[in-house]
CSV table of C-alpha atoms in Angstrom, one decimal:
chain,number,residue,atom,x,y,z
A,7,LEU,CA,74.8,119.0,72.4
A,8,SER,CA,74.2,122.7,72.4
A,9,ALA,CA,72.2,122.5,75.7
A,10,ASN,CA,74.9,120.4,77.4
A,11,GLY,CA,77.5,122.7,76.1
A,12,ASP,CA,75.8,125.8,77.4
A,13,GLU,CA,75.4,124.3,80.8
A,14,LEU,CA,79.0,123.2,80.8
A,15,ARG,CA,80.1,126.7,80.0
A,16,LEU,CA,78.0,128.3,82.7
A,17,THR,CA,79.1,125.8,85.3
A,18,ALA,CA,82.7,126.2,84.5
A,19,ARG,CA,82.6,130.0,84.6
A,20,THR,CA,80.4,130.2,87.7
A,21,ASP,CA,82.5,127.9,89.8
A,22,PHE,CA,85.8,128.9,88.5
A,23,VAL,CA,85.2,132.5,87.5
A,24,ASP,CA,88.6,133.9,87.9
A,25,PRO,CA,91.4,131.3,87.5
A,26,PRO,CA,93.7,132.1,90.4
A,27,THR,CA,97.5,132.4,89.9
A,28,GLY,CA,100.4,132.7,92.2
A,29,GLN,CA,99.5,132.5,95.9
A,30,GLY,CA,95.9,132.0,95.1
A,31,LEU,CA,96.5,129.0,93.0
A,32,GLU,CA,98.8,127.6,95.8
A,33,GLY,CA,96.1,128.0,98.3
A,34,LEU,CA,93.6,126.3,96.0
A,35,GLU,CA,95.9,123.4,95.3
A,36,ALA,CA,96.4,122.9,99.0
A,37,ALA,CA,92.7,122.9,99.7
A,38,LEU,CA,92.0,120.4,97.0
A,39,ILE,CA,94.8,118.1,98.1
A,40,GLN,CA,93.4,118.2,101.7
A,41,GLU,CA,90.0,117.3,100.3
A,42,ALA,CA,91.4,114.4,98.4
A,43,MET,CA,93.2,113.2,101.5
A,44,ALA,CA,89.9,113.2,103.4
A,45,ASN,CA,87.7,111.7,100.6
A,46,ARG,CA,89.7,109.1,98.8
A,47,HIS,CA,88.6,105.6,100.0
A,48,ASP,CA,91.7,104.0,98.5
A,49,LEU,CA,94.0,106.2,100.6
A,50,GLU,CA,92.0,105.4,103.6
A,51,ALA,CA,92.3,101.6,102.9
A,52,LEU,CA,96.0,102.0,102.5
A,53,ARG,CA,96.2,103.9,105.8
A,54,GLN,CA,94.3,101.1,107.6
A,55,LEU,CA,96.7,98.5,105.9
A,56,THR,CA,99.7,100.4,107.2
A,57,GLU,CA,98.3,100.6,110.6
A,58,SER,CA,97.6,96.9,110.6
A,59,GLY,CA,101.2,96.4,109.5
A,60,LYS,CA,102.5,98.3,112.5
A,61,ILE,CA,100.4,96.3,114.9
A,62,LEU,CA,101.7,93.1,113.4
A,63,ALA,CA,105.3,94.4,113.8
A,64,ARG,CA,104.6,95.3,117.4
A,65,ALA,CA,103.2,91.8,118.0
A,66,ALA,CA,106.3,90.3,116.4
A,67,THR,CA,108.6,92.4,118.6
A,68,ILE,CA,106.8,91.2,121.7
A,69,ASN,CA,107.2,87.5,120.6
A,70,LEU,CA,111.0,88.0,120.8
A,71,LYS,CA,110.9,88.6,124.6
A,72,SER,CA,111.2,85.9,127.2
A,73,LYS,CA,107.9,84.6,128.7
A,74,PHE,CA,107.3,84.7,132.4
A,75,ASP,CA,103.9,83.4,133.4
A,76,LEU,CA,102.6,83.3,137.0
A,77,THR,CA,99.8,81.1,138.0
A,78,LEU,CA,97.8,81.4,141.2
A,79,GLY,CA,95.1,78.9,142.5
A,80,ALA,CA,92.9,78.3,145.5
A,81,PHE,CA,90.9,75.2,146.5
A,82,ALA,CA,89.2,73.3,149.3
A,83,SER,CA,88.3,69.7,149.9
A,84,ALA,CA,85.1,68.2,151.5
A,85,ARG,CA,85.8,65.9,154.4
A,86,GLY,CA,82.4,64.3,154.8
A,87,GLU,CA,81.6,61.7,152.3
A,88,GLY,CA,78.8,59.8,153.9
A,89,SER,CA,76.0,62.1,152.9
A,90,LEU,CA,75.5,65.4,151.0
A,91,SER,CA,75.0,67.3,154.3
A,92,ASP,CA,78.4,66.1,155.6
A,93,ALA,CA,80.0,67.0,152.3
A,94,THR,CA,78.7,70.6,152.6
A,95,ASP,CA,79.4,71.0,156.3
A,96,LYS,CA,83.0,69.6,156.7
A,97,TRP,CA,85.7,71.3,154.6
A,98,THR,CA,89.4,71.5,154.7
A,99,GLY,CA,91.2,74.4,153.4
A,100,PRO,CA,91.4,76.8,151.7
A,101,SER,CA,94.7,75.6,150.1
A,102,TRP,CA,96.8,77.9,147.8
A,103,LYS,CA,98.9,77.1,144.8
A,104,ILE,CA,101.5,79.3,143.2
A,105,GLY,CA,103.4,78.4,140.0
A,106,THR,CA,105.6,80.1,137.6
A,107,ASN,CA,106.5,79.3,134.0
A,108,ILE,CA,109.6,80.8,132.4
A,109,GLU,CA,110.4,80.4,128.8
A,110,LYS,CA,113.7,81.6,127.3
A,111,PRO,CA,114.1,80.7,123.7
A,112,ILE,CA,117.7,79.9,122.5
A,113,GLY,CA,118.4,81.7,119.2
A,114,ASN,CA,114.7,82.4,118.6
A,115,ASN,CA,115.3,82.6,114.8
A,116,ALA,CA,111.6,81.9,114.0
A,117,ALA,CA,110.4,84.9,116.0
A,118,LYS,CA,113.2,87.0,114.5
A,119,GLY,CA,112.1,86.0,111.0
A,120,GLN,CA,108.6,86.8,111.7
A,121,LEU,CA,109.7,90.3,112.9
A,122,LEU,CA,111.7,91.0,109.8
A,123,GLN,CA,108.8,89.9,107.7
A,124,ALA,CA,106.3,92.1,109.6
A,125,GLU,CA,108.6,95.1,109.4
A,126,ALA,CA,109.2,94.6,105.6
A,127,GLN,CA,105.4,94.3,105.1
A,128,MET,CA,104.8,97.5,107.2
A,129,ARG,CA,107.4,99.5,105.2
A,130,ARG,CA,106.0,98.2,101.9
A,131,ARG,CA,102.5,99.4,102.9
A,132,GLU,CA,104.0,102.7,104.1
A,133,ILE,CA,105.6,103.1,100.7
A,134,SER,CA,102.4,102.3,98.8
A,135,GLU,CA,100.5,104.9,100.9
A,136,ALA,CA,103.1,107.6,100.3
A,137,ASP,CA,103.3,106.8,96.6
A,138,LEU,CA,99.5,107.1,96.2
A,139,GLU,CA,99.4,110.3,98.1
A,140,ARG,CA,102.2,111.6,95.9
A,141,ARG,CA,100.4,110.6,92.6
A,142,VAL,CA,97.2,112.2,93.9
A,143,ASN,CA,99.0,115.4,94.7
A,144,LEU,CA,100.8,115.6,91.4
A,145,ALA,CA,97.5,114.8,89.5
A,146,ILE,CA,95.7,117.7,91.3
A,147,VAL,CA,98.4,120.2,90.6
A,148,ARG,CA,98.8,119.1,87.0
A,149,ASN,CA,95.0,119.2,86.2
A,150,LEU,CA,94.4,122.4,88.1
A,151,ASN,CA,97.1,124.1,86.0
A,152,SER,CA,95.7,122.5,82.9
A,153,LEU,CA,92.2,123.8,83.8
A,154,VAL,CA,93.4,127.4,83.9
A,155,LYS,CA,94.8,127.1,80.5
A,156,ALA,CA,91.7,125.2,79.2
A,157,LEU,CA,89.4,128.0,80.4
A,158,ASP,CA,91.5,130.5,78.7
A,159,GLU,CA,91.3,128.5,75.5
A,160,LEU,CA,87.5,128.1,76.0
A,161,ALA,CA,87.0,131.8,76.3
A,162,TYR,CA,89.1,132.3,73.1
A,163,ALA,CA,87.0,129.6,71.3
A,164,GLU,CA,83.8,131.2,72.4
A,165,GLU,CA,84.9,134.7,71.1
A,166,ALA,CA,86.1,133.2,67.8
A,167,ALA,CA,82.8,131.2,67.3
A,168,LYS,CA,80.8,134.4,68.0
A,169,GLN,CA,82.9,136.4,65.5
A,170,PHE,CA,82.6,133.8,62.8
A,171,GLU,CA,78.8,133.6,63.4
A,172,GLU,CA,78.5,137.3,62.9
A,173,THR,CA,80.7,137.2,59.8
A,174,PHE,CA,78.7,134.5,58.3
A,175,ALA,CA,75.4,136.3,58.9
A,176,ALA,CA,76.9,139.4,57.3
A,177,GLU,CA,78.2,137.3,54.3
A,178,LEU,CA,74.6,135.9,53.9
A,179,GLU,CA,73.3,139.5,53.6
A,180,LYS,CA,75.9,140.4,51.1
A,181,LEU,CA,75.0,137.3,49.1
A,182,LYS,CA,71.4,138.4,49.0
A,183,LEU,CA,72.5,141.8,47.8
A,184,GLY,CA,74.8,140.3,45.1
A,185,GLU,CA,77.9,141.8,46.7
A,186,THR,CA,79.7,138.5,47.1
A,187,THR,CA,79.8,135.1,45.5
A,188,VAL,CA,78.5,131.7,46.7
A,189,LEU,CA,82.0,130.4,46.8
A,190,ASP,CA,83.0,133.1,49.3
A,191,THR,CA,79.9,132.4,51.3
A,192,THR,CA,80.6,128.6,51.4
A,193,LEU,CA,84.2,129.4,52.6
A,194,THR,CA,82.9,131.6,55.3
A,195,GLU,CA,80.4,128.9,56.4
A,196,GLN,CA,83.2,126.4,56.6
A,197,GLN,CA,85.2,128.7,58.8
A,198,ARG,CA,82.1,129.1,61.0
A,199,ALA,CA,81.8,125.4,61.2
A,200,ARG,CA,85.4,124.9,62.1
A,201,SER,CA,85.1,127.5,64.8
A,202,ALA,CA,82.0,125.7,66.3
A,203,LEU,CA,83.9,122.4,66.3
A,204,ALA,CA,86.8,124.2,68.1
A,205,LEU,CA,84.3,125.6,70.7
A,206,VAL,CA,83.0,122.0,71.3
A,207,SER,CA,86.5,120.6,71.6
A,208,ALA,CA,87.4,123.3,74.1
A,209,LYS,CA,84.3,122.5,76.2
A,210,VAL,CA,85.1,118.8,76.1
A,211,GLN,CA,88.6,119.6,77.3
A,212,VAL,CA,87.3,121.6,80.3
A,213,ALA,CA,84.8,118.9,81.1
A,214,ASN,CA,87.4,116.1,81.0
A,215,ILE,CA,89.7,118.1,83.3
A,216,ILE,CA,87.0,118.8,85.8
A,217,ALA,CA,85.9,115.1,85.8
A,218,VAL,CA,89.6,114.2,86.5
A,219,LEU,CA,89.9,116.7,89.3
A,220,ARG,CA,86.5,115.4,90.7
A,221,PHE,CA,87.9,111.8,90.7
A,222,GLU,CA,91.3,112.9,92.2
A,223,THR,CA,89.5,114.7,95.1
A,224,GLY,CA,87.1,112.0,95.8
A,225,LEU,CA,84.1,114.0,94.7
A,226,LEU,CA,83.1,112.4,91.5
A,227,ALA,CA,80.3,110.3,93.1
A,228,LEU,CA,78.2,112.4,95.4
A,229,GLU,CA,76.6,111.1,98.6
A,230,ASP,CA,72.9,111.5,99.5
A,231,GLU,CA,70.3,109.6,101.2
A,232,GLU,CA,70.0,107.2,98.3
A,233,GLY,CA,73.8,106.4,98.2
A,234,SER,CA,76.5,107.3,95.9
A,235,LYS,CA,75.8,108.6,92.4
A,236,ILE,CA,77.3,110.4,89.6
A,237,THR,CA,75.3,113.3,88.2
A,238,PHE,CA,75.8,115.9,85.4
A,239,ARG,CA,76.7,118.4,88.1
A,240,SER,CA,79.4,116.2,89.6
A,241,LEU,CA,80.9,115.8,86.1
A,242,THR,CA,80.9,119.4,85.2
A,243,GLY,CA,81.0,121.4,88.4
A,244,PHE,CA,84.4,122.3,89.7
A,245,PRO,CA,85.2,120.6,93.0
A,246,ARG,CA,84.8,123.1,95.9
A,247,PRO,CA,86.9,122.3,99.0
A,248,GLY,CA,84.7,121.4,102.0
A,249,ALA,CA,81.5,121.1,99.9
A,250,GLN,CA,80.1,117.7,98.9
A,251,SER,CA,78.6,119.0,95.6
């Protein structure tokens, strides 16, 4: 736990050294949102569904129109039937054939219903796509702001744990010299334990937020020659826009 905690602390501080505020935060939000729009496979699937809905709507619109088919044909007939050589040498033609087929539906309610159904399906898919984009954007903004606060809390918890560790060490020395009681030393040790637990909790909070940001930006599972996989780095390293790491 200590080793993982140290690596988490170093990872968080290295990749997110100075939590940006104001314009810097807005720029980072925009970059992460753009990363999510490019990496999220569920968004890409919805985009393709929306595009297929548009195609179906266009096809239904075409079906409303009247049909006008034009057919052209050419043929020739053999005159000699006594032998194969006569059949191949004597021909009549060529003859031509032109035909038209016009179809004008009356009412055409079936095609109109199909068009309305296709348009409704297309709009439903567009709404689903926009809703997912909205939820991804909100999640990135919310967790990015939470990460800034969590890193501040982590720094405070680290400092508090360090101070209590030094206090406990000093209390042990005083106990050896007989300048304090066992009860006071025990109470100091309890405070040190509580500060250590608070430090672990702060590290877990940072790790959770980073993992959520990784997921929301589509960078939780990293791609390599062996395929997609989740590593400790992908769970603890802050997602960097434009970098698959």
